[in-house]
C-alpha positions as MATLAB code, in Angstrom:
seq = 'MLMPYGLDPTILLLIPAMILSIYAQSKIKSAYNIYSREGLKSGMTGAEVARMVLDRSGLQDVVIERVAGNLTDHYDPRKKVLRLSSDVYSRPTIASAGVAAHEAGHAIQDQVDYGPLKLRSFMVPFASFGSRFSMIIIIIGLIFGFTGMISLGIVLFSLVVMFQLFTLPVEFNASSRALAVLGDYQILTADEVPKAKKVLDAAALTYVAAAFSSIMTLVRLLIIRDRRR';
ca = [
     -24.510   37.934  -39.337;
     -23.239   36.264  -41.876;
     -20.709   37.344  -43.255;
     -19.691   38.324  -47.549;
     -21.253   35.139  -49.381;
     -23.676   33.438  -46.733;
     -20.436   32.402  -44.696;
     -20.867   31.673  -40.691;
     -18.655   33.515  -39.007;
     -18.300   31.082  -36.574;
     -15.866   29.341  -38.917;
     -12.730   31.806  -38.200;
     -12.809   29.603  -35.325;
     -11.349   26.881  -36.957;
      -8.332   29.087  -38.879;
      -5.362   28.481  -36.007;
      -6.741   24.615  -35.723;
      -6.157   24.309  -38.608;
      -2.936   25.718  -39.272;
      -1.704   23.940  -36.035;
      -2.871   20.513  -37.666;
      -1.304   21.672  -40.883;
       2.101   22.673  -38.950;
       2.208   19.454  -36.752;
       1.887   16.815  -39.477;
       4.729   19.296  -41.740;
       6.824   19.029  -38.253;
       5.795   15.342  -38.258;
       6.739   14.053  -41.182;
      10.275   16.245  -41.536;
      11.660   14.480  -38.521;
      10.160   11.162  -39.773;
      11.320   11.406  -42.322;
      14.839   12.522  -41.230;
      15.501   10.295  -39.066;
      13.913    7.011  -40.906;
      17.494    7.900  -43.392;
      19.206    8.116  -40.212;
      20.854    3.997  -39.039;
      20.986    3.691  -35.295;
      24.749    3.034  -33.955;
      23.634    0.517  -32.086;
      21.937   -1.611  -35.423;
      18.856   -2.628  -33.536;
      15.921   -3.049  -35.972;
      12.837   -1.298  -33.771;
      10.911   -4.761  -33.138;
      14.707   -5.514  -31.613;
      14.243   -2.171  -29.454;
      10.799   -3.189  -28.530;
      11.127   -6.089  -27.325;
      14.398   -5.193  -25.163;
      12.431   -2.816  -23.289;
       9.807   -4.935  -22.788;
      12.162   -7.968  -21.164;
      13.750   -5.867  -19.044;
      10.117   -4.297  -17.831;
       8.896   -7.410  -17.740;
       6.698   -7.881  -19.981;
       7.311  -11.019  -22.262;
       4.232  -12.068  -22.316;
       3.338   -9.254  -24.120;
       3.850  -10.122  -27.999;
       5.100   -7.822  -30.872;
       3.427   -7.897  -34.245;
       4.380   -6.601  -37.935;
       0.798   -4.175  -39.403;
       0.338   -2.607  -42.544;
       1.213    0.928  -43.424;
       2.395    4.130  -42.379;
       2.667    4.600  -38.213;
       0.251    2.359  -37.757;
       1.811    1.749  -34.788;
      -0.039    1.123  -31.507;
      -0.227   -0.815  -28.136;
      -3.631   -2.631  -27.630;
      -4.204   -3.697  -23.658;
      -6.547   -5.396  -24.328;
      -4.827   -7.835  -25.913;
      -1.851   -7.267  -24.847;
       0.108   -6.933  -28.293;
       1.946   -4.344  -29.242;
       1.922   -3.914  -33.538;
       4.611   -1.985  -35.400;
       3.776   -0.695  -38.761;
       6.675   -2.076  -41.613;
       9.571    0.251  -41.546;
       9.782    0.917  -38.035;
       9.240   -3.473  -37.389;
      11.892   -3.966  -39.646;
      14.721   -0.507  -40.142;
      17.163   -0.014  -37.639;
      16.631    3.445  -37.114;
      16.659    6.613  -34.916;
      12.765    7.104  -36.405;
      12.100    3.282  -35.680;
      13.827    3.427  -32.222;
      12.523    6.438  -30.816;
       8.217    5.217  -32.243;
       9.600    1.140  -30.771;
      10.263    2.227  -26.978;
       7.227    4.761  -27.387;
       4.517    2.480  -27.678;
       6.324    0.307  -25.477;
       6.019    2.537  -23.694;
       2.522    2.017  -23.365;
       2.704   -1.466  -22.405;
       4.473   -0.209  -19.761;
       1.434    2.061  -18.262;
      -0.742   -0.427  -19.015;
       1.451   -2.947  -16.492;
       1.301   -0.150  -13.556;
      -2.668    0.825  -14.296;
      -1.036    4.288  -15.831;
      -4.268    6.120  -14.222;
      -4.973    8.856  -17.642;
      -4.233    5.213  -20.011;
      -6.706    3.330  -18.081;
      -9.152    6.552  -18.291;
      -8.332    6.874  -22.228;
      -9.562    2.758  -22.636;
     -12.666    3.311  -20.435;
     -13.375    6.116  -22.614;
     -13.256    4.163  -26.457;
     -16.322    3.457  -26.856;
     -18.288    6.786  -25.633;
     -15.841    8.563  -27.987;
     -16.224    6.217  -30.840;
     -20.107    6.539  -30.314;
     -19.941   10.023  -30.590;
     -17.604   10.651  -33.067;
     -19.619    8.548  -34.991;
     -23.547   10.176  -34.398;
     -23.089   13.417  -33.294;
     -22.316   15.298  -36.449;
     -25.710   13.852  -37.357;
     -27.739   14.159  -34.809;
     -26.413   17.902  -34.722;
     -27.564   18.101  -38.403;
     -31.082   16.967  -38.408;
     -31.025   19.561  -35.233;
     -30.377   22.148  -36.834;
     -32.111   21.256  -39.944;
     -35.414   20.983  -38.080;
     -35.160   23.647  -35.219;
     -34.848   20.907  -32.572;
     -32.396   22.531  -30.300;
     -32.599   19.166  -28.041;
     -31.111   17.586  -30.797;
     -28.117   20.225  -31.115;
     -27.660   19.825  -27.202;
     -27.739   16.151  -27.524;
     -25.176   16.063  -30.582;
     -23.517   18.455  -28.070;
     -22.898   16.351  -25.694;
     -22.192   13.242  -27.373;
     -19.176   15.139  -29.374;
     -18.479   16.573  -26.138;
     -16.945   13.043  -25.505;
     -14.460   12.562  -28.133;
     -13.362   16.102  -26.977;
     -12.915   14.653  -23.124;
     -11.137   11.456  -25.028;
      -8.265   13.420  -26.653;
      -7.935   15.500  -23.312;
      -7.518   11.701  -21.578;
      -4.784   11.330  -24.576;
      -2.554   14.003  -23.933;
      -0.793   13.069  -20.819;
      -1.087    9.331  -22.226;
       1.099    9.973  -25.163;
       3.414   12.422  -23.369;
       4.459   10.231  -20.569;
       5.217    7.496  -23.603;
       7.787   10.008  -24.482;
       8.589   10.151  -21.422;
       9.043    6.744  -20.423;
      10.479    5.566  -23.900;
      13.357    8.812  -24.229;
      14.819    7.202  -20.021;
      14.731    3.666  -21.755;
      16.603    4.668  -25.105;
      19.496    6.258  -22.643;
      19.364    3.945  -19.191;
      19.733    0.395  -21.908;
      22.170    2.555  -24.115;
      20.041    1.321  -26.888;
      20.427    5.068  -27.969;
      23.865    6.813  -27.355;
      24.305    9.968  -26.087;
      23.312   12.134  -29.368;
      21.120    9.991  -30.410;
      18.526   10.636  -27.762;
      18.011   14.226  -28.703;
      17.478   13.104  -32.410;
      15.290   10.414  -31.063;
      13.275   13.391  -28.660;
      12.572   15.973  -31.945;
      10.592   12.846  -33.154;
       8.081   11.966  -30.486;
       7.757   15.923  -30.033;
       7.000   16.225  -33.254;
       4.369   13.330  -32.588;
       2.750   14.413  -29.430;
       2.270   17.611  -31.349;
       0.145   15.946  -33.241;
      -2.373   14.903  -30.529;
      -2.097   19.162  -28.913;
      -3.428   20.063  -32.524;
      -6.364   17.256  -32.946;
      -7.550   17.658  -29.249;
      -7.122   21.823  -29.634;
      -9.371   21.595  -33.633;
     -11.837   19.578  -31.495;
     -12.521   21.913  -28.680;
     -12.874   24.971  -30.905;
     -15.139   22.933  -33.108;
     -16.770   22.034  -29.605;
     -16.992   25.822  -29.206;
     -18.122   26.885  -32.260;
     -21.262   24.304  -31.413;
     -22.444   26.098  -28.538;
     -22.163   29.290  -30.213;
     -24.612   28.182  -32.945;
     -27.027   26.437  -30.275;
     -27.067   29.309  -28.969;
     -28.101   31.661  -31.180;
     -30.951   29.233  -31.969;
     -32.535   29.508  -28.682;
];
């Protein structure tokens, strides 16, 4: 049954995901904007924080690079390179310290062969392929009534969902490592650590929102496919 004006009622499944996504984006923007203006008492830039964490973890071989963009920070396990966005790299703020330590946390995960990180890295090419072609295949299947093609597209999209689920423990663990080293190495004072936690918690929520959105999309696709049988 279609809703008024021809709308598919399964679209309603995506509304909670959309609300969570909007909330998560507002939280990370708010937290980052607040604490990117609050200077770090130690005066260390994000690059200096990352370097200290890496060196004390025996990761002197990991290179730190500056990259363009806002919140484009990431660790590349293949090249052993930690890339920080310009603001994080050069500014001595609580937000910069939190983000830099978080990315250094990924490098530490790589060093200790953290299982979920290895699984996520293994899934990258499969998730990329699924993200690129799943919806195209599903749409073709819907247009021509090929249930098999719809199922194939759903299988490919499931790879994207799996990747995002594997991402959650990786991100949560990196944040836990970051907060621990920021306090242990006295990069942040006792009153600064909870502020950095707010930034990292807000960032983690965006990954939760992305995973939830993908799961609800997958449920919707399964319902649509079963209607065609």
